[in-house]
Coordinates of C-alpha atoms in Angstrom, one line a residue:
Chain A
X1 CA 0.1 0.1 -0.1
X2 CA 2.9 2.3 1.1
X3 CA 3.5 2.8 -3.0
X4 CA -0.4 3.5 -3.5
X5 CA 0.1 6.8 -1.0
X6 CA 3.6 7.6 -2.3
X7 CA 2.0 8.1 -5.8
X8 CA -0.7 10.1 -4.0
X9 CA 1.4 12.4 -2.5
X10 CA 3.8 13.1 -5.9
X11 CA 0.6 13.3 -7.6
X12 CA -0.8 15.9 -4.9
X13 CA 2.7 17.4 -4.9
X14 CA 3.0 18.1 -8.7
X15 CA -0.4 19.1 -9.1
X16 CA 0.5 22.2 -6.3
X17 CA 3.2 23.2 -7.7
X18 CA 1.6 23.3 -11.0
X19 CA -0.7 26.2 -9.3
X20 CA 1.9 27.6 -8.2
X21 CA 3.6 28.0 -11.3
X22 CA -0.2 29.3 -12.7
X23 CA -0.2 31.9 -9.7
X24 CA 3.3 32.8 -10.1
X25 CA 3.2 33.8 -13.7
X26 CA 0.5 35.3 -13.3
X27 CA 1.8 37.5 -10.4
X28 CA 4.5 38.7 -12.8
X29 CA 2.8 39.5 -15.9
X30 CA -0.5 40.7 -14.6
X31 CA -1.2 44.3 -14.2
X32 CA -0.2 47.0 -16.0
X33 CA 3.4 47.3 -17.3
X34 CA 5.0 50.3 -16.3
X35 CA 7.1 51.3 -19.9
X36 CA 9.8 53.9 -18.2
X37 CA 10.9 51.3 -15.8
X38 CA 10.1 47.9 -17.7
X39 CA 11.9 48.3 -21.3
X40 CA 15.4 49.0 -20.5
X41 CA 15.5 46.4 -18.1
X42 CA 13.7 43.9 -21.1
X43 CA 16.4 45.3 -22.8
X44 CA 19.2 44.1 -20.7
X45 CA 17.8 40.4 -20.4
X46 CA 17.1 40.3 -24.5
X47 CA 20.9 40.9 -24.4
X48 CA 22.0 38.1 -22.0
X49 CA 19.2 35.8 -22.7
X50 CA 19.3 36.5 -27.1
X51 CA 22.3 38.4 -27.7
X52 CA 24.9 35.3 -25.9
X53 CA 22.9 33.0 -26.8
X54 CA 23.7 33.4 -30.7
X55 CA 27.2 31.9 -30.5
X56 CA 25.8 28.5 -29.8
X57 CA 23.2 29.2 -32.1
X58 CA 24.5 30.0 -35.4
X59 CA 27.2 27.8 -34.5
X60 CA 25.2 24.9 -33.8
X61 CA 22.8 26.3 -37.5
X62 CA 25.8 26.0 -39.2
X63 CA 27.3 22.2 -38.6
X64 CA 23.1 21.0 -39.0
X65 CA 23.3 22.4 -42.2
X66 CA 26.3 21.3 -43.0
X67 CA 25.2 17.7 -42.0
X68 CA 22.0 18.0 -43.4
X69 CA 23.4 19.0 -46.9
X70 CA 25.6 16.1 -46.3
X71 CA 23.4 13.1 -45.4
X72 CA 20.5 14.6 -47.9
X73 CA 22.9 14.7 -50.9
X74 CA 24.2 10.7 -49.6
X75 CA 20.3 9.5 -49.6
X76 CA 19.1 11.3 -52.4
X77 CA 21.8 10.7 -55.2
X78 CA 21.3 7.3 -54.7
X79 CA 17.8 8.4 -56.0
X80 CA 19.5 10.7 -59.1
X81 CA 17.5 13.2 -57.4
X82 CA 20.4 15.7 -55.4
X83 CA 18.7 18.5 -56.9
X84 CA 15.7 18.6 -54.3
X85 CA 18.5 18.5 -51.5
X86 CA 17.8 22.6 -50.9
X87 CA 13.6 21.7 -50.2
X88 CA 15.0 18.6 -47.8
X89 CA 17.2 20.8 -46.2
X90 CA 14.7 24.0 -45.7
X91 CA 11.8 21.9 -44.9
X92 CA 13.8 19.7 -42.1
X93 CA 14.9 22.7 -40.6
X94 CA 12.1 25.2 -40.7
X95 CA 9.3 22.8 -40.0
X96 CA 11.4 20.5 -37.5
X97 CA 15.0 21.0 -36.8
X98 CA 15.5 24.8 -36.4
X99 CA 12.5 25.8 -33.7
X100 CA 12.7 21.8 -31.9
X101 CA 17.0 22.3 -31.5
X102 CA 17.0 26.4 -31.3
X103 CA 15.3 25.8 -28.0
X104 CA 16.9 22.3 -26.3
X105 CA 19.7 24.4 -26.9
X106 CA 18.1 27.9 -25.1
X107 CA 17.7 25.5 -22.5
X108 CA 20.5 24.8 -21.7
X109 CA 22.4 28.0 -22.3
X110 CA 19.5 30.3 -21.2
X111 CA 17.3 28.7 -19.2
X112 CA 19.6 26.9 -17.3
X113 CA 21.5 30.7 -16.2
X114 CA 17.9 31.8 -15.2
X115 CA 17.4 30.0 -12.8
X116 CA 20.8 29.9 -11.6
X117 CA 20.8 33.9 -11.3
X118 CA 17.1 33.8 -9.7
X119 CA 18.0 31.4 -7.2
X120 CA 20.8 32.8 -5.9
X121 CA 19.3 36.0 -6.0
X122 CA 17.0 34.1 -3.8
X123 CA 19.6 32.6 -1.4
X124 CA 21.5 36.0 -0.9
X125 CA 18.2 37.7 0.2
X126 CA 18.3 39.9 -2.8
X127 CA 14.8 39.2 -3.5
X128 CA 13.7 39.5 -0.4
X129 CA 15.3 43.1 -0.1
X130 CA 13.2 43.9 -2.6
X131 CA 10.4 42.9 -1.0
X132 CA 11.3 44.9 1.8
X133 CA 12.7 48.1 -0.1
X134 CA 8.7 47.9 -1.9
X135 CA 9.5 46.6 -5.3
X136 CA 7.6 44.2 -6.3
X137 CA 10.5 41.1 -7.4
X138 CA 7.7 39.2 -9.2
X139 CA 7.5 42.4 -12.3
X140 CA 11.0 43.7 -11.6
X141 CA 13.0 40.7 -11.6
X142 CA 10.5 37.9 -13.3
X143 CA 8.6 40.2 -16.0
X144 CA 11.5 41.2 -17.9
X145 CA 13.4 37.5 -18.1
X146 CA 10.7 35.8 -19.0
X147 CA 9.4 37.9 -22.0
X148 CA 13.9 38.3 -23.1
X149 CA 13.3 34.4 -23.3
X150 CA 9.8 34.5 -24.4
X151 CA 10.8 36.8 -27.6
X152 CA 14.1 35.5 -27.9
X153 CA 13.4 32.1 -29.2
X154 CA 11.2 32.8 -32.2
X155 CA 13.9 35.4 -33.7
X156 CA 16.8 32.6 -32.5
X157 CA 14.9 29.4 -33.9
X158 CA 14.5 32.1 -37.4
X159 CA 18.2 32.8 -37.2
X160 CA 19.2 29.0 -36.4
X161 CA 17.5 28.1 -39.8
X162 CA 18.6 30.5 -41.4
X163 CA 22.2 29.7 -40.9
X164 CA 21.5 26.0 -41.5
X165 CA 20.2 26.7 -44.6
X166 CA 23.2 28.1 -45.6
X167 CA 25.7 26.0 -44.2
X168 CA 23.9 23.1 -46.5
X169 CA 24.1 25.1 -49.1
X170 CA 28.1 25.4 -48.4
X171 CA 27.5 21.8 -48.5
X172 CA 25.4 21.0 -51.4
X173 CA 26.4 23.7 -53.8
X174 CA 29.7 24.6 -53.0
X175 CA 31.8 21.2 -52.2
X176 CA 29.5 18.8 -54.0
X177 CA 28.4 20.6 -56.6
X178 CA 24.5 20.7 -56.7
X179 CA 23.4 22.9 -59.7
X180 CA 22.2 26.2 -57.4
X181 CA 19.7 27.0 -59.3
X182 CA 17.7 24.0 -58.0
X183 CA 18.6 24.3 -55.3
X184 CA 17.2 27.6 -54.4
X185 CA 14.4 26.9 -56.9
X186 CA 13.1 23.7 -55.5
X187 CA 13.4 25.1 -51.8
X188 CA 11.1 28.4 -53.2
X189 CA 8.6 25.9 -54.7
X190 CA 8.3 23.7 -52.0
X191 CA 8.7 25.5 -48.4
X192 CA 5.0 27.3 -47.9
X193 CA 4.6 30.7 -45.8
X194 CA 1.8 30.0 -43.7
X195 CA 1.9 25.7 -43.6
X196 CA 5.6 26.0 -43.0
X197 CA 7.3 29.0 -41.7
X198 CA 4.4 30.3 -39.7
X199 CA 4.0 26.6 -38.3
X200 CA 7.8 26.8 -37.5
X201 CA 6.9 29.7 -35.6
X202 CA 4.3 29.0 -33.6
X203 CA 6.1 26.0 -32.3
X204 CA 9.5 28.5 -31.2
X205 CA 6.5 30.3 -29.7
X206 CA 5.3 27.8 -27.6
X207 CA 8.8 27.0 -27.1
X208 CA 9.5 30.2 -25.9
X209 CA 6.7 30.5 -23.3
X210 CA 7.3 27.1 -22.2
X211 CA 11.1 27.3 -21.7
X212 CA 11.1 30.7 -20.2
X213 CA 8.0 30.1 -17.7
X214 CA 10.2 27.3 -16.4
X215 CA 13.7 28.5 -16.1
X216 CA 12.5 31.4 -14.2
X217 CA 9.1 29.3 -12.0
X218 CA 12.4 27.2 -10.5
X219 CA 15.0 29.7 -9.7
X220 CA 12.0 31.6 -7.3
X221 CA 10.5 28.3 -6.4
X222 CA 14.0 26.8 -5.6
X223 CA 15.7 26.4 -2.1
X224 CA 18.3 29.1 -2.0
X225 CA 20.8 26.7 -0.7
X226 CA 24.4 25.5 -3.1
X227 CA 22.3 21.7 -3.2
X228 CA 18.7 23.4 -4.3
X229 CA 19.8 25.3 -7.3
X230 CA 22.7 22.7 -8.7
X231 CA 18.3 20.8 -8.6
X232 CA 16.4 23.7 -9.9
X233 CA 19.1 24.2 -12.8
X234 CA 18.9 20.9 -13.3
X235 CA 15.6 20.4 -13.3
X236 CA 15.2 23.3 -16.0
X237 CA 17.0 21.8 -18.4
X238 CA 15.2 18.3 -17.3
X239 CA 12.0 19.9 -17.7
X240 CA 12.4 22.2 -20.8
X241 CA 13.4 19.5 -22.7
X242 CA 11.0 17.4 -22.0
X243 CA 8.3 19.7 -22.5
X244 CA 10.0 21.1 -25.8
X245 CA 10.3 17.4 -27.0
X246 CA 6.8 16.1 -25.7
X247 CA 5.0 19.5 -27.1
X248 CA 6.8 19.2 -30.4
X249 CA 5.5 15.9 -31.1
X250 CA 1.5 17.1 -30.3
X251 CA 2.2 20.6 -32.2
X252 CA 3.8 18.5 -35.1
X253 CA 0.4 16.0 -35.3
X254 CA -2.1 19.1 -35.0
X255 CA -0.4 20.7 -37.8
X256 CA 1.3 18.9 -40.3
X257 CA -0.6 15.4 -39.1
X258 CA -3.4 14.5 -42.7
X259 CA -6.1 12.4 -39.9
Chain B
X1 CA 7.4 27.4 33.3
X2 CA 8.3 30.7 32.5
X3 CA 6.8 32.4 29.9
X4 CA 4.1 29.3 28.8
X5 CA 1.5 30.9 27.0
X6 CA 1.5 34.6 28.3
X7 CA 1.6 37.7 26.7
X8 CA 4.2 39.9 27.9
X9 CA 4.6 43.7 26.7
X10 CA 7.2 45.5 27.3
X11 CA 7.3 48.2 29.4
X12 CA 7.7 51.4 27.2
X13 CA 7.2 55.5 28.5
X14 CA 6.0 56.4 24.5
X15 CA 3.6 55.4 22.1
X16 CA 4.5 51.8 20.3
X17 CA 4.9 52.3 16.8
X18 CA 4.8 48.2 16.4
X19 CA 2.4 46.0 18.4
X20 CA 2.7 42.4 18.6
X21 CA -0.5 40.4 20.1
X22 CA -0.9 37.0 21.0
X23 CA 1.1 36.2 17.6
X24 CA 0.9 32.4 16.8
X25 CA 2.7 31.5 13.6
X26 CA 4.1 27.5 13.0
X27 CA 5.9 26.8 10.0
X28 CA 5.6 22.6 8.9
X29 CA 3.9 21.9 11.9
X30 CA 6.7 22.9 13.8
X31 CA 5.3 26.4 16.5
X32 CA 7.9 29.3 16.1
X33 CA 5.7 31.9 18.2
X34 CA 3.3 30.7 20.7
X35 CA 1.5 34.1 21.8
X36 CA 3.7 36.5 21.2
X37 CA 2.8 39.6 22.4
X38 CA 5.2 42.7 22.0
X39 CA 5.3 47.1 22.2
X40 CA 7.7 48.4 20.1
X41 CA 8.2 52.1 21.0
X42 CA 8.4 55.2 18.5
X43 CA 12.2 56.4 17.9
X44 CA 13.8 54.6 20.0
X45 CA 16.5 51.3 19.3
X46 CA 14.3 47.5 20.9
X47 CA 16.5 44.7 20.2
X48 CA 14.9 41.4 20.6
X49 CA 17.7 38.7 21.4
X50 CA 17.2 34.6 21.7
X51 CA 18.8 31.8 20.7
X52 CA 19.6 30.8 16.5
X53 CA 16.9 29.4 15.8
X54 CA 14.3 31.0 17.8
X55 CA 12.5 32.5 15.1
X56 CA 14.3 35.9 15.5
X57 CA 14.3 37.0 11.4
X58 CA 10.8 35.2 11.4
X59 CA 9.6 37.7 14.0
X60 CA 11.6 41.2 11.3
X61 CA 9.6 39.0 8.3
X62 CA 6.1 39.2 9.9
X63 CA 6.3 42.9 10.9
X64 CA 7.2 43.9 7.6
X65 CA 4.6 41.5 5.8
X66 CA 6.5 39.1 4.2
X67 CA 4.4 35.8 6.4
X68 CA 1.3 35.8 7.7
X69 CA 0.6 35.1 11.2
X70 CA -1.7 32.0 11.9
X71 CA -3.4 34.3 14.4
X72 CA -2.8 37.0 16.4
X73 CA -2.8 41.3 15.4
X74 CA 0.4 42.7 14.3
X75 CA 0.0 46.7 14.0
X76 CA 2.9 49.0 11.9
X77 CA 1.7 52.5 12.1
X78 CA -0.9 52.1 12.9
X79 CA -2.1 49.6 10.3
X80 CA -3.0 45.9 10.3
X81 CA 0.3 44.2 8.5
X82 CA -1.5 40.7 7.9
X83 CA -4.9 42.4 6.5
X84 CA -3.3 44.7 3.7
X85 CA -3.8 44.1 0.1
X86 CA -0.7 43.8 -1.7
X87 CA -1.0 47.5 -2.7
X88 CA -1.1 48.9 0.6
X89 CA 1.5 46.6 2.2
X90 CA 4.1 47.7 -0.3
X91 CA 3.4 51.8 0.3
X92 CA 4.0 50.8 3.7
X93 CA 7.4 49.0 3.7
X94 CA 8.5 52.6 2.2
X95 CA 8.2 54.0 5.7
X96 CA 10.8 50.9 6.4
X97 CA 14.2 50.1 5.9
X98 CA 15.8 46.1 6.2
X99 CA 19.3 45.6 6.8
X100 CA 19.5 42.0 5.8
X101 CA 22.2 39.6 7.6
X102 CA 24.1 39.0 4.3
X103 CA 23.7 42.7 3.3
X104 CA 21.7 41.5 -0.4
X105 CA 23.4 43.7 -2.0
X106 CA 22.3 43.7 -5.8
X107 CA 25.5 42.2 -7.3
X108 CA 24.8 43.0 -10.3
X109 CA 24.8 47.2 -9.4
X110 CA 27.8 49.0 -7.9
X111 CA 27.7 50.3 -4.7
X112 CA 26.4 54.0 -5.7
X113 CA 23.8 52.6 -7.6
X114 CA 22.9 49.9 -5.2
X115 CA 22.2 52.9 -2.8
X116 CA 20.1 55.0 -5.6
X117 CA 18.3 52.1 -6.3
X118 CA 15.1 52.5 -4.0
X119 CA 15.5 56.4 -4.9
X120 CA 15.0 55.6 -8.2
X121 CA 12.4 53.1 -8.4
X122 CA 10.2 55.9 -5.5
X123 CA 11.0 58.7 -6.8
X124 CA 11.9 61.2 -10.2
X125 CA 13.8 63.3 -8.9
X126 CA 16.4 64.5 -10.9
X127 CA 19.9 62.6 -11.5
X128 CA 22.0 64.7 -9.8
X129 CA 19.6 65.5 -6.6
X130 CA 19.7 61.7 -6.3
X131 CA 23.8 62.7 -6.7
X132 CA 23.6 64.5 -3.8
X133 CA 21.3 62.6 -1.3
X134 CA 23.5 59.1 -2.4
X135 CA 26.4 60.2 -1.7
X136 CA 25.2 62.1 1.5
X137 CA 24.0 58.7 2.3
X138 CA 27.3 56.5 2.0
X139 CA 29.1 59.9 4.0
X140 CA 27.0 59.1 6.7
X141 CA 28.4 55.4 6.7
X142 CA 31.8 56.4 6.1
X143 CA 31.7 54.8 2.1
X144 CA 31.6 58.0 -0.1
X145 CA 35.1 56.9 -1.2
X146 CA 33.9 53.2 -2.3
X147 CA 30.6 54.2 -4.8
X148 CA 32.4 52.9 -7.8
X149 CA 33.3 49.7 -5.9
X150 CA 31.7 46.0 -7.1
X151 CA 30.1 44.7 -4.3
X152 CA 32.2 41.5 -5.0
X153 CA 34.9 44.3 -4.0
X154 CA 33.6 45.0 -1.0
X155 CA 35.0 43.6 2.7
X156 CA 31.7 41.8 5.1
X157 CA 31.7 45.4 7.5
X158 CA 31.7 47.1 4.2
X159 CA 28.8 45.2 2.5
X160 CA 26.4 45.6 5.6
X161 CA 27.1 49.6 5.8
X162 CA 26.4 50.1 2.6
X163 CA 23.7 47.6 3.5
X164 CA 22.7 50.6 5.9
X165 CA 23.1 53.3 3.3
X166 CA 20.7 51.6 1.0
X167 CA 17.9 50.8 3.8
X168 CA 18.4 54.5 5.2
X169 CA 18.0 55.9 1.3
X170 CA 14.4 57.1 1.5
X171 CA 14.6 57.9 5.0
X172 CA 12.4 55.5 6.4
X173 CA 10.3 55.0 9.6
X174 CA 11.5 52.3 11.0
X175 CA 14.3 50.2 10.3
X176 CA 15.2 46.2 11.1
X177 CA 18.4 45.0 11.2
X178 CA 18.9 41.0 11.3
X179 CA 21.8 39.8 12.8
X180 CA 23.9 43.0 12.2
X181 CA 26.6 42.2 14.7
X182 CA 27.5 38.6 13.1
X183 CA 30.7 37.3 11.8
X184 CA 32.0 41.0 11.7
X185 CA 36.0 41.4 13.3
X186 CA 35.8 44.2 16.7
X187 CA 36.4 47.4 14.6
X188 CA 33.8 46.5 12.3
X189 CA 31.4 45.8 14.6
X190 CA 31.9 48.9 16.5
X191 CA 31.4 51.0 13.2
X192 CA 28.5 49.0 13.3
X193 CA 27.8 49.5 17.2
X194 CA 28.2 53.5 16.7
X195 CA 26.0 53.8 13.2
X196 CA 23.0 52.4 15.2
X197 CA 23.2 54.9 18.0
X198 CA 23.6 57.7 15.9
X199 CA 21.2 56.9 12.6
X200 CA 18.8 56.6 15.6
X201 CA 19.6 60.0 17.6
X202 CA 20.5 62.4 14.4
X203 CA 17.3 60.7 12.4
X204 CA 15.1 59.6 15.3
X205 CA 13.7 56.1 13.1
X206 CA 12.7 53.7 15.1
X207 CA 15.3 50.6 15.5
X208 CA 15.0 47.3 15.4
X209 CA 17.4 45.0 16.5
X210 CA 17.5 41.1 16.1
X211 CA 20.6 39.7 17.9
X212 CA 22.1 37.1 19.5
X213 CA 25.8 39.4 20.8
X214 CA 24.5 40.1 24.0
X215 CA 26.9 43.0 24.7
X216 CA 26.2 45.2 21.9
X217 CA 22.9 44.7 21.5
X218 CA 22.4 46.2 25.5
X219 CA 25.0 48.8 25.0
X220 CA 22.7 50.6 22.1
X221 CA 19.2 49.3 23.2
X222 CA 16.5 51.3 25.3
X223 CA 15.0 48.2 25.6
X224 CA 14.9 44.6 24.9
X225 CA 13.5 41.8 25.2
X226 CA 14.2 37.5 25.4
X227 CA 12.5 35.2 23.0
X228 CA 13.2 31.9 23.4
X229 CA 10.9 28.3 22.3
X230 CA 8.3 30.9 20.8
X231 CA 7.8 32.7 23.9
X232 CA 8.7 36.3 25.6
X233 CA 10.6 34.6 28.1
X234 CA 12.2 38.4 29.3
X235 CA 12.0 42.1 28.8
X236 CA 12.8 45.1 30.0
X237 CA 15.5 47.8 30.0
X238 CA 18.9 46.3 29.8
X239 CA 20.0 47.0 33.6
X240 CA 16.0 44.8 34.4
X241 CA 17.2 42.3 32.1
X242 CA 20.6 41.8 34.1
X243 CA 18.6 41.6 37.1
X244 CA 16.0 39.4 35.9
X245 CA 15.0 36.8 37.8
X246 CA 14.2 34.4 34.9
X247 CA 17.7 31.3 35.1
X248 CA 16.3 30.8 31.2
X249 CA 16.8 34.4 30.5
X250 CA 20.3 34.9 33.0
X251 CA 21.5 31.6 31.2
X252 CA 21.1 33.5 27.8
X253 CA 22.7 36.5 28.9
X254 CA 26.2 34.9 30.5
X255 CA 26.0 32.3 27.9
X256 CA 26.1 29.0 30.4
X257 CA 26.7 26.3 28.4
X258 CA 24.6 24.5 30.2
X259 CA 20.5 25.4 32.5
X260 CA 17.3 25.3 31.6
X261 CA 17.9 24.9 27.9
X262 CA 20.1 22.3 28.1
X263 CA 23.6 21.1 26.4
X264 CA 22.3 17.7 25.1
X265 CA 20.2 17.8 22.1
X266 CA 17.3 15.3 23.3
X267 CA 18.0 11.7 23.2
X268 CA 17.8 8.2 23.6
X269 CA 19.2 6.7 27.0
X270 CA 23.0 6.1 26.7
X271 CA 22.1 2.5 27.7
X272 CA 20.7 1.8 24.2
X273 CA 23.2 3.5 22.6
X274 CA 26.2 1.8 24.4
X275 CA 24.8 -0.8 26.6
X276 CA 25.8 0.4 29.6
X277 CA 23.2 1.2 32.3
X278 CA 22.4 4.3 33.9
X279 CA 22.3 6.3 30.5
X280 CA 20.9 10.1 30.6
X281 CA 17.5 10.3 29.4

């Protein structure tokens, strides 16, 4: 019977945690934002969360595009259709790899940093001191970090896809000699703005929301000790990755599933 | 047992700025306060002392509205803190300053910006006026020359002095010090004692010191109370406390290792652990 009790306890904890995180997000985002104070804070966080993630996004996008070019060429050339390599790379990146890999990298680089930063602010009583100064840390600390993560993700995913396509072109066209006209022409005729590009953007918006929410909540809710911060940072990466992959399946089924 | 279920009020001649009445507070089934009543007079220094882990910092958080009591009333400046809405509570906190044990400086801001933070958030003063106020506050704590340093470059004593400058930036009516002397060298401790006394004297702030450093606290406070096991076990002026009849109060003030507060944590008999007869129960 003990396992049943434990299972029930864990289920209750999960529901409590979901309720707390929802309440927490509402507290951070509800109310009229103060543009004069909030905008500079948002810009600062966009720099930390977005601009500083550019290096890993660009390098990863480049290599993934190059690998796609190489693998695509090897497979497609068996059927004599290597000219279709452009559309294969573009569709793979725009529909799937762009949003998903960007979100996974984002969770590892920016999400974990957000959690650790907020957790340390909590452990060093910076959040408490803010409260005691009459400043709500949910609005001052959490909200700009959440919005920065939410806004940066689609832009980073777009950059990832663009750089990936360029990397695929480098390998396919410049190295392996696929005709450049068919590379770009096939891509242009087969990639639809609404069903491919827009759906990819929707995915990255959803991933941005979830990753940013998980990261700021784990930081704010962590046990304010070194072990607590370490555990919260790990949870951010694990929960975000699982949420991204799970949601990706659901979104793909809804967007591209032909039932 | 001294203080069991009892409500003790600090004898004050001045009107109270903070009134706690029958405050009960529990955390995870552990009762931290069991009917604490306390009046903290306006414009005076009150020391709240007690052994580690008795909830002294929790008491400050209850006064600041960061925690809510299970029952009882907490009045600050005539307002019932637990019943205040979010906006009213934040407005009340603008009248409060709190010096945290760790200093709690914002690590991404330098000393100047740390002190300027509450002024920038709560006022729309021009930059040159903010600069003058911040430099005056830093001058008061002797750190005008350290304005450009980052928190990581400060010693423990300097961190607390900057935090003190920040907590008085808006000239609050009430300032709460959470363990201000802990971990300080004798010079830094002397500086903090002087600053707390001078600030109270010159600005007339109501000051609450939570501490277990008996000599330093008693040397500057007008009133003191000792909290232990969720109760106020002794209160009065420093002289009244030194002559207090309670053995528990005397053990705490004199720092005796054994007494009503036992040296040993509650433990099973030694006979069970070591297999000998007549073990401690």
